[in-house]
Coordinates of C-alpha atoms in Angstrom, one line a residue:
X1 CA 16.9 137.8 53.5
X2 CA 16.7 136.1 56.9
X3 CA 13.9 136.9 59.5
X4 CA 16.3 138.0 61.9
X5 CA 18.3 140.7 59.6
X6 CA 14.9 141.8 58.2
X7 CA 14.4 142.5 61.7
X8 CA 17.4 144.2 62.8
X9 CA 16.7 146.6 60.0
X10 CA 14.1 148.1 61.6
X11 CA 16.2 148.7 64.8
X12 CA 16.1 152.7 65.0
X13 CA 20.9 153.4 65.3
X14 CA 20.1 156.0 67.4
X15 CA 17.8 154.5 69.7
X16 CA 19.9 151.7 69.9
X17 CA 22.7 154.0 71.3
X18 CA 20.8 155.2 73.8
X19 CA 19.7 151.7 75.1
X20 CA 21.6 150.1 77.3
X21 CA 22.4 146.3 78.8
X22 CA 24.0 144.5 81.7
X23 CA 24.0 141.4 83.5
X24 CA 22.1 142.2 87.0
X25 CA 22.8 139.4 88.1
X26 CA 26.2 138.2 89.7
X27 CA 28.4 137.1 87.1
X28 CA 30.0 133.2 87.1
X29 CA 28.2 130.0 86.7
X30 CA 24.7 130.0 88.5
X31 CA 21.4 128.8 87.9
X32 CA 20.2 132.0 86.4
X33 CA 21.8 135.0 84.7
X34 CA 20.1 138.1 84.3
X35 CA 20.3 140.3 81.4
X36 CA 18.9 143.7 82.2
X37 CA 18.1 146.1 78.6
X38 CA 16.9 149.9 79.1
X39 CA 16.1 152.5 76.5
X40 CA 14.0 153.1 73.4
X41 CA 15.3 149.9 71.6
X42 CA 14.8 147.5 74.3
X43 CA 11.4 146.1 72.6
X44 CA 12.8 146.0 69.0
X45 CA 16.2 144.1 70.1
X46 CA 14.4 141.7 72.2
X47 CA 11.9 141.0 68.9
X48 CA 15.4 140.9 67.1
X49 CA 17.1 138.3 69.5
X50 CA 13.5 136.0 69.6
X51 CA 12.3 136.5 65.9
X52 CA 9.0 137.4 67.8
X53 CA 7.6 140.3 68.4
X54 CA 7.8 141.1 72.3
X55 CA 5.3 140.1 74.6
X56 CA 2.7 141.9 76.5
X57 CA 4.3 144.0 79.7
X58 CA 5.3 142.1 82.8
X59 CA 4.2 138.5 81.3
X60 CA 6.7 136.0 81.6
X61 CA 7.2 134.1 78.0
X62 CA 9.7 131.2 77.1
X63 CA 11.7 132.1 74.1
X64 CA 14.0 131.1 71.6
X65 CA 16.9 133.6 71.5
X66 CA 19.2 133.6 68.3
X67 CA 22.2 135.4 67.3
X68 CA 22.8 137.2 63.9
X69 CA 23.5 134.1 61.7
X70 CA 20.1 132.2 63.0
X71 CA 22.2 130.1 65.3
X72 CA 20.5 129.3 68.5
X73 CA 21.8 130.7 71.5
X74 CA 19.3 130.0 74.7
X75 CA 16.1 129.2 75.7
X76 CA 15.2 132.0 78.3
X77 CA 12.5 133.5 80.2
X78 CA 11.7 137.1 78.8
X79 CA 10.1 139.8 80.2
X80 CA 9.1 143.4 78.8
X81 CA 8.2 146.8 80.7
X82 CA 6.9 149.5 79.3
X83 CA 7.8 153.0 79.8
X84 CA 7.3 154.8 82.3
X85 CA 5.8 152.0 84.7
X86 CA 9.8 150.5 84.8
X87 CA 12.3 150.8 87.4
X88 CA 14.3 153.0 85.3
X89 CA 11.3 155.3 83.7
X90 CA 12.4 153.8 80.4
X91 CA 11.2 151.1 78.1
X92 CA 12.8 147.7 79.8
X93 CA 13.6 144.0 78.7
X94 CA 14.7 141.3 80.8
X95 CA 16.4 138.1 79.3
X96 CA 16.4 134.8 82.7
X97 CA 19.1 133.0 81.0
X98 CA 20.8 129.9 81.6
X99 CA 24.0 131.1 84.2
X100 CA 26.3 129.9 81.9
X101 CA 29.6 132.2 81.0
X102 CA 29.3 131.5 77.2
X103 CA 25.7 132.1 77.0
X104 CA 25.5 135.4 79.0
X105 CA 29.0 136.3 76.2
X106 CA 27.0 134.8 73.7
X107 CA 24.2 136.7 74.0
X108 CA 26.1 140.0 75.3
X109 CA 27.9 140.3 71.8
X110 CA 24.7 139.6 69.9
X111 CA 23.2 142.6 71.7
X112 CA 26.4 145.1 70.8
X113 CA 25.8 143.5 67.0
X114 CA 22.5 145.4 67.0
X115 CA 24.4 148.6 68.0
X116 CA 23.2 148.5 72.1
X117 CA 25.7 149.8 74.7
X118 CA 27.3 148.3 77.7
X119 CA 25.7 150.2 80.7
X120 CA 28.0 152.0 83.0
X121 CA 28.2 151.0 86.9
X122 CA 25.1 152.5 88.4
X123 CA 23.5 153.6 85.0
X124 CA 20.4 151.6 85.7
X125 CA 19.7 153.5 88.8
X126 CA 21.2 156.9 87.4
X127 CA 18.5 156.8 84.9
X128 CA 15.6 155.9 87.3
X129 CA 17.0 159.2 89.0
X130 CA 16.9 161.4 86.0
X131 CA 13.4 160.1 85.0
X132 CA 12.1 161.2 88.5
X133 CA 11.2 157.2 89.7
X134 CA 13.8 158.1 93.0
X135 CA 15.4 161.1 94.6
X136 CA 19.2 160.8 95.3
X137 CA 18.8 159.7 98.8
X138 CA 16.5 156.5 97.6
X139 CA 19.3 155.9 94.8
X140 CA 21.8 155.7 97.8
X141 CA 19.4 153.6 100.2
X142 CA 19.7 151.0 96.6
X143 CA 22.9 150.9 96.6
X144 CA 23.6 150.6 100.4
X145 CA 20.8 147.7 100.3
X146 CA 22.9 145.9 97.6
X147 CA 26.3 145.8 99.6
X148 CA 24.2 145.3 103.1
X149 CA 26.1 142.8 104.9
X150 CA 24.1 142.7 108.6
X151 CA 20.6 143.0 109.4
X152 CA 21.0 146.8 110.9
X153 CA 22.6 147.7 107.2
X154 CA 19.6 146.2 105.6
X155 CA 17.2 147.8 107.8
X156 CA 18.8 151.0 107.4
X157 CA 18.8 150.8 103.5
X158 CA 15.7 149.5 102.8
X159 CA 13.8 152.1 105.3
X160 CA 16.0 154.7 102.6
X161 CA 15.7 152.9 99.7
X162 CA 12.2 153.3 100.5
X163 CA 11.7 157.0 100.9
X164 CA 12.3 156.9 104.9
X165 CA 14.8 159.8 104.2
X166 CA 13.1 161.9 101.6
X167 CA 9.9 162.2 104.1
X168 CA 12.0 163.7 106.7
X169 CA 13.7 166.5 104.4
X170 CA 10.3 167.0 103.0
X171 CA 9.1 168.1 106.4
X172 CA 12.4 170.4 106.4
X173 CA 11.7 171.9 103.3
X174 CA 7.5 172.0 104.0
X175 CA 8.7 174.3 107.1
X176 CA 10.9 176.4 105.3
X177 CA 8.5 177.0 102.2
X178 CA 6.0 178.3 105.3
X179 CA 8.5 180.3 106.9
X180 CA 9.6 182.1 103.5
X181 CA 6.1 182.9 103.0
X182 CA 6.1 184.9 105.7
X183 CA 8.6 186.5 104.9
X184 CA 8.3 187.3 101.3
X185 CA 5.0 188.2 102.0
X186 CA 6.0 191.2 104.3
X187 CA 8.8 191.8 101.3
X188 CA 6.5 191.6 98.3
X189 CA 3.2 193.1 100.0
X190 CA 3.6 195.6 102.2
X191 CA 0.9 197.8 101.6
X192 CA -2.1 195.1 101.6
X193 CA -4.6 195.9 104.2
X194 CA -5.0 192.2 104.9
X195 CA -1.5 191.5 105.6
X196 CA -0.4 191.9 109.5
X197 CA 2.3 194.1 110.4
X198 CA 5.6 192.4 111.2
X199 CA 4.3 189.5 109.6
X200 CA 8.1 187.9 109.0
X201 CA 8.5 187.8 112.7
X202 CA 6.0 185.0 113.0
X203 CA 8.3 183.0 110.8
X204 CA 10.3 182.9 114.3
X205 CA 9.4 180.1 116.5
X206 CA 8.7 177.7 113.4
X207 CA 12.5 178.3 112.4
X208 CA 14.3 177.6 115.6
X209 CA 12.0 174.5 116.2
X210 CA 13.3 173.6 112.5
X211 CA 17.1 174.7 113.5
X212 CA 16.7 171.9 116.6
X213 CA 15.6 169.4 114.2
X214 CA 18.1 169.4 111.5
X215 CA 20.6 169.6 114.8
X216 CA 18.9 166.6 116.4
X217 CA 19.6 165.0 112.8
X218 CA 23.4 165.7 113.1
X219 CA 23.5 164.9 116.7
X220 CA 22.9 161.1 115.1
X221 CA 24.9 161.1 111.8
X222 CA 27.8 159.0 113.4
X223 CA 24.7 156.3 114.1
X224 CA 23.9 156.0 109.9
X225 CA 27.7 156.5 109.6
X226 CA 28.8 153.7 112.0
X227 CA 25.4 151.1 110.4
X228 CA 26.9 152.0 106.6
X229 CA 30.4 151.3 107.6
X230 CA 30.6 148.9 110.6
X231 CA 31.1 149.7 114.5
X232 CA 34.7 149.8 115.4
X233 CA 36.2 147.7 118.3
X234 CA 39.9 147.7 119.7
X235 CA 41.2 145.8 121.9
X236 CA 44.2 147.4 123.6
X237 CA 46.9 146.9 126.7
X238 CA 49.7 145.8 127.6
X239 CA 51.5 142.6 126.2
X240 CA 50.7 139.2 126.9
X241 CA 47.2 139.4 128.7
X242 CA 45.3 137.6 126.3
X243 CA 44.1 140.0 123.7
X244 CA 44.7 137.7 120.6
X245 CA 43.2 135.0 122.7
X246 CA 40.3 137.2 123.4
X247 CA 39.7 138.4 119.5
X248 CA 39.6 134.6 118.6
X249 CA 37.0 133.6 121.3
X250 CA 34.9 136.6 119.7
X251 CA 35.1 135.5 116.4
X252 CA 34.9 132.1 117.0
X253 CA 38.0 131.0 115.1
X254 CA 42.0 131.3 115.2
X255 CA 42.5 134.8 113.4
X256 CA 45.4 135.7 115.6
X257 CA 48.7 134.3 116.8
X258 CA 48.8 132.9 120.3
X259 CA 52.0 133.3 122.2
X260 CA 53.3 133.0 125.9
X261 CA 55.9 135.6 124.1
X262 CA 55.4 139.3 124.5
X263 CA 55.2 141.3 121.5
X264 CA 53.9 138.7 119.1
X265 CA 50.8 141.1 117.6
X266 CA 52.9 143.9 115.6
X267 CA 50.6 144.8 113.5
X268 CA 46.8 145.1 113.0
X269 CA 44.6 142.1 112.9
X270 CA 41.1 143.0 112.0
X271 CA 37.8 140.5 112.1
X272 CA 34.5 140.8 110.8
X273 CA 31.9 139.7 113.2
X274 CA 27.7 140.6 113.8
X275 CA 26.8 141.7 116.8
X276 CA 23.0 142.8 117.5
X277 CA 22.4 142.7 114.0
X278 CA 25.2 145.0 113.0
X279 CA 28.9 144.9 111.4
X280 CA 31.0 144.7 114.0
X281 CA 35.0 145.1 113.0
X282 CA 37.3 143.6 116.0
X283 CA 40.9 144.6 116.1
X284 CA 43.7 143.4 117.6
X285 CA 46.7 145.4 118.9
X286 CA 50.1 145.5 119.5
X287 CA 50.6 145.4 123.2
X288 CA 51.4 148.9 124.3
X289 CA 54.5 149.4 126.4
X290 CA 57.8 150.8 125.2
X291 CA 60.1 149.3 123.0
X292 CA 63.8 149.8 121.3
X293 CA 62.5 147.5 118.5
X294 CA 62.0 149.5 115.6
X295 CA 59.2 146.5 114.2
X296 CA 57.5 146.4 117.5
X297 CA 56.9 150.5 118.1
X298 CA 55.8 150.7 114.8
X299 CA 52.6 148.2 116.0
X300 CA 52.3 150.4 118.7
X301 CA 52.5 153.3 116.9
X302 CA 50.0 152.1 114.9
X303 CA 47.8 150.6 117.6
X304 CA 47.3 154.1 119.3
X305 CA 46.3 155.4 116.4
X306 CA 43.5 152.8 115.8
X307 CA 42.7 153.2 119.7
X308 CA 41.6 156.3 118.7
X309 CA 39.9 156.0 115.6
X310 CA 37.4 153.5 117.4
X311 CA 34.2 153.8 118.4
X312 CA 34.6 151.5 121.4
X313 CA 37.4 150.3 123.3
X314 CA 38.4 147.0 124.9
X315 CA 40.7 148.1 127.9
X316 CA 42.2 143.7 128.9
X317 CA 44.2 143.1 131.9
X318 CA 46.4 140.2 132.9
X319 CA 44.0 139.5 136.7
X320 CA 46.6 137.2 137.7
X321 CA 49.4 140.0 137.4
X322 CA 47.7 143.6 138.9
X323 CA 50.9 144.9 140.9
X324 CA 52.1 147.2 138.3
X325 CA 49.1 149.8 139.4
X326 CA 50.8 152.7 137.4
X327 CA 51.5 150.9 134.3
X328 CA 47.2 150.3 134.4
X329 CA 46.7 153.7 135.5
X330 CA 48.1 155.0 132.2
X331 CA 46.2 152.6 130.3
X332 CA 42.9 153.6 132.3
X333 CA 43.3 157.0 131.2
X334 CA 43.0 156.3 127.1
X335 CA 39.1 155.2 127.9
X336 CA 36.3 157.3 127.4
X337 CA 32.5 156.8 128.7
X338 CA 30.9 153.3 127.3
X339 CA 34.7 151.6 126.9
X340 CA 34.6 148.4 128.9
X341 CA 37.8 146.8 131.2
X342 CA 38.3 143.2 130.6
X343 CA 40.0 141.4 133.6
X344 CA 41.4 138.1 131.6
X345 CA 42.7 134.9 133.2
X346 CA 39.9 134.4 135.5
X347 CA 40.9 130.6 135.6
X348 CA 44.1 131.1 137.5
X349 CA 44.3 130.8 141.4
X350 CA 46.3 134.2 141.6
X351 CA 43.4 135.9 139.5
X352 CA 42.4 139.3 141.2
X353 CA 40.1 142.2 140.2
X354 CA 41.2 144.9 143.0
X355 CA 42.3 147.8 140.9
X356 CA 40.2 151.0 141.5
X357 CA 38.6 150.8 138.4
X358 CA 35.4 153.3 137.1
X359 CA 34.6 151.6 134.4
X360 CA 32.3 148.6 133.5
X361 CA 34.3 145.6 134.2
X362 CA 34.2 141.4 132.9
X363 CA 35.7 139.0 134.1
X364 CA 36.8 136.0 131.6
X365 CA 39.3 133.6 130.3
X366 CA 39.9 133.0 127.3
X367 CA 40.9 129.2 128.2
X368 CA 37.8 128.1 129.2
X369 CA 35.2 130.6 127.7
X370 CA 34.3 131.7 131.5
X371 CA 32.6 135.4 131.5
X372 CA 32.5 135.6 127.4
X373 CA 28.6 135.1 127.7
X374 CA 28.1 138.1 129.5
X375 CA 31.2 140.0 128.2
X376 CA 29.1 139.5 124.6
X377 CA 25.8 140.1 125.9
X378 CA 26.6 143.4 127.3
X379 CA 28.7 144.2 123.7
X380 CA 25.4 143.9 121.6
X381 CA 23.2 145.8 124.3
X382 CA 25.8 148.9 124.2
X383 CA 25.9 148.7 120.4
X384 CA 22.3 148.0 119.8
X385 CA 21.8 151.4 122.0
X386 CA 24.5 153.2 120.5
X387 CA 24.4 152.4 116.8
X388 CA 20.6 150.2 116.1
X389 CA 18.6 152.4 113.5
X390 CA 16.4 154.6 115.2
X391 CA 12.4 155.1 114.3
X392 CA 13.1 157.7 111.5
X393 CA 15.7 157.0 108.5
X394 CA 18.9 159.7 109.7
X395 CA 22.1 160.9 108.0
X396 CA 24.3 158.1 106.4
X397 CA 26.6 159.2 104.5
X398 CA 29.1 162.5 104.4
X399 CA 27.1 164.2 102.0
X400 CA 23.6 164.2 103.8
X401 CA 25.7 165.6 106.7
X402 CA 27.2 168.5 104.7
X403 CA 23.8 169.3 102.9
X404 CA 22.1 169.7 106.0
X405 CA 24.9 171.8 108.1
X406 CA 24.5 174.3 105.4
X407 CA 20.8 174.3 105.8
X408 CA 21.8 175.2 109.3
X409 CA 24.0 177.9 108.8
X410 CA 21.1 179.5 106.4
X411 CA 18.6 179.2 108.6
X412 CA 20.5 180.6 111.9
X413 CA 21.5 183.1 109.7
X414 CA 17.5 183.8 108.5
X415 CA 16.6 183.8 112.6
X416 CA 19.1 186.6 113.3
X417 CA 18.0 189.1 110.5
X418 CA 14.4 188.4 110.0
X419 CA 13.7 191.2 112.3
X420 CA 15.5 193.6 111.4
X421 CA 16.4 192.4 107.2
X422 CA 13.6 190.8 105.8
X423 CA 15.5 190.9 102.2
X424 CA 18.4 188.7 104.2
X425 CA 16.4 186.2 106.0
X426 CA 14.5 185.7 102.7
X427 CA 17.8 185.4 101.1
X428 CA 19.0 182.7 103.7
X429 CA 15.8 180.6 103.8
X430 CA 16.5 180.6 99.6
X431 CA 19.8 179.4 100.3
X432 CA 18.8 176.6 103.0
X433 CA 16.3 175.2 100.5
X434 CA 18.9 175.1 98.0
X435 CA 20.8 172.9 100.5
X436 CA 18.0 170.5 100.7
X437 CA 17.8 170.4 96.9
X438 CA 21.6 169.0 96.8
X439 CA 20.4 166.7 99.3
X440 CA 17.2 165.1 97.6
X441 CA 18.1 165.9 93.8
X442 CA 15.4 169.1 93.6
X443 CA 13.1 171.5 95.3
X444 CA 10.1 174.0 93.8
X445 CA 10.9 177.4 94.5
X446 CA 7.3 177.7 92.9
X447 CA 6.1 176.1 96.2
X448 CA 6.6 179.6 97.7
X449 CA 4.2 181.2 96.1
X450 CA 2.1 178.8 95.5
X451 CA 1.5 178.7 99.9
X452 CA 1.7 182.6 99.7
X453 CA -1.3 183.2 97.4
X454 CA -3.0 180.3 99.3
X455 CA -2.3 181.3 102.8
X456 CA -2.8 185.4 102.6
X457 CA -5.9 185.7 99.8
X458 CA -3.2 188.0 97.7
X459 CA -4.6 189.0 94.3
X460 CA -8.0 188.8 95.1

């Protein structure tokens, strides 16, 4: 019998089952592949793949790797973890390999031979989850890290990746935990001699400061939102006044059709730019005037509705043609506070800037590059101020948002009965901590009483 099947003999089926594999790194040719193993056979198919037994945890050691008929497949760099001081809790192998197609194949089907399974998307991380190495929130903060494309989504990922979010709902729930004792220790204790009278009421101030908080953090979820997903910029007016001229000057290449011919920009053109270290999604419109052309109205259709969707707006006018004041007036009144007016054309002698305008206006053309310094300088200021991360990791996704509204609602609803229901507010507080458990993965509800004995001398 060969040393490798003697080997493989010894491979527990059911263990294998349970353990897992998958390139971590990108797939395609490269320098390096990664082969990522997890589970209680990760040891015994790495000694099966190098004839060796594994090496000591977290020591890098050049090995041999062979398949099941002794045929060579690699020379890689192999690493072992052991449970539960792993990114996934769980035993761990890593296989560097050559980046090679056939050898990350080669080796992939030698590890289903030994019974392992193909790891789901996200398993790896799932199972650090489960095995308490991250909280949901962290697990999210990974993922948003991995598909970061700016310097504000990395920021923002790695400060949740790294527990930014998890201290500030553990303050939330911390203040909770000391409100229900209050309460439950009025419910559960009323005849103590050392427990005050009305001693839920003092649960009061600590809950609406708490209520203010978890508003302030809603207040900002469109910030975390808006870093996830990009900032949204449109660029709207009427036709011909440079807007496609404009959105290539931003994005510093030819992404839209340039045409003396109004109407050229039917539909949506949409570039990908970074602006004060965030992702920054440009969009060109359709010029916006009525049409009988069933193509055109469609873009303009179309172009209102992205108008509105954005987060900031690009209001350009043609500065060498201002007499149609009404025509501008109507356009005027689509901005809201923060959208900007860009007066285009400033190279032409007829070039004029007198509209009555309350907004913040530029002046620029787009054939020369005049004005696009400042025009770009005062784009990353507004979304630096509006969108950069802020000093405390905040809401990013739906989810977080929804998890902590219903915190709210529990908690407004514990502030208007604690005087008078006790039993209700408790209730409520119960409910708003459950909230915060479907935000971080889990809560103690043992806390309570653990602060309750602590705080009040209760079974002395």
């Amino acid at each position: 019998m060969k040393p490798l099947e003697r080997t493989v003999l010894k491979i527990n089926q059911q263990d294998a089952r349970e353990t897992i594999f998958a390139l971590a790194s990108a797939p395609g040719r490269a320098g390096i592949a990664i082969m990522r193993l997890s589970g209680p056979a990760s040891k015994a198919a790495l000694q099966a793949l190098t004839q060796k037994p594994p090496p000591p945890a977290r020591r890098a050691v050049l090995r041999t790797l062979f398949d099941d008929a002794d045929d060579k497949l690699d020379s890689a760099l192999v690493f072992c973890f052991d449970a539960p001081a792993s990114f996934s809790g769980e035993d761990m192998a890593e296989l560097h390999l050559h980046g090679s197609t056939a050898v990350v194949e080669a080796v992939s089907l030698s590890l289903f031979a030994l019974g392992l399974e193909q790891a789901a998307p996200g398993e790896f991380t799932r199972r650090a989850f489960q095995n308490g190495k991250m909280d949901l929130t962290e697990a999210e903060g990974l993922a948003d890290l991995i598909d970061a494309q700016s310097k504000g989504q990395r920021k923002q990922a790695l400060a949740q990746m790294q527990g930014g979010l998890r201290d500030v709902y553990e303050n939330w729930r911390s203040q909770i935990i000391d409100a229900l004792a209050f309460v439950e220790g009025e419910i559960d204790f009323p005849d103590e001699d050392d427990i005050p009278d009305a001693l839920a009421l003092r649960a009061g101030p600590g809950l609406d400061k708490l209520a203010q908080q978890l508003r302030t953090a809603l207040a900002g979820s469109g910030r975390g939102e808006r870093v996830r997903h990009g900032v949204q910029i449109a660029i709207i007016g009427a036709p011909n006044v440079g807007k496609s001229s404009i959105i290539n000057h931003l994005a510093g290449r030819d992404v839209a059709i340039v045409s003396p011919e109004a109407g050229t920009t039917r539909d949506i053109i949409e570039v990908q730019i970074e602006l004060a270290g965030q992702v920054v999604r440009v969009c060109d419109t359709a010029g916006l005037r009525q049409t009988d052309n069933a193509v055109e109205a469609e873009g303009v259709r179309r172009a209102n509705l992205r108008a509105d969707e954005a987060d900031l707006k690009l209001l350009v006018i043609d500065g060498s043609q201002v007499e149609d004041i009404a025509a501008h007036k109507t356009l005027l009144s689509r901005l809201q506070d923060g959208d900007l007016v860009i007066y285009n054309k400033s190279d032409l002698p007829e070039f004029r800037t007198d509209l009555n305008v309350s907004r913040e206006t530029f002046c620029v053309s787009a054939i020369t590059g005049e004005g696009f310094d400042d025009l770009i300088t005062h784009l990353e200021k507004t979304i630096q101020g509006r969108f950069g991360a802020g000093e405390q990791a905040g809401l990013t996704r739906a989810r977080h948002k929804t998890c902590v509204e219903q915190a709210l609602r529990a908690i407004e609803n514990a502030c208007r009965s604690i005087g008078v229901a006790p039993e209700l507010a408790g209730a409520d507080l119960r409910l708003a901590l459950h909230s915060l458990k479907e935000l971080a993965g889990e809560t103690d509800i043992e806390a309570v009483l653990d602060r309750v004995f602590s705080s009040f001398c209760i079974g002395k």
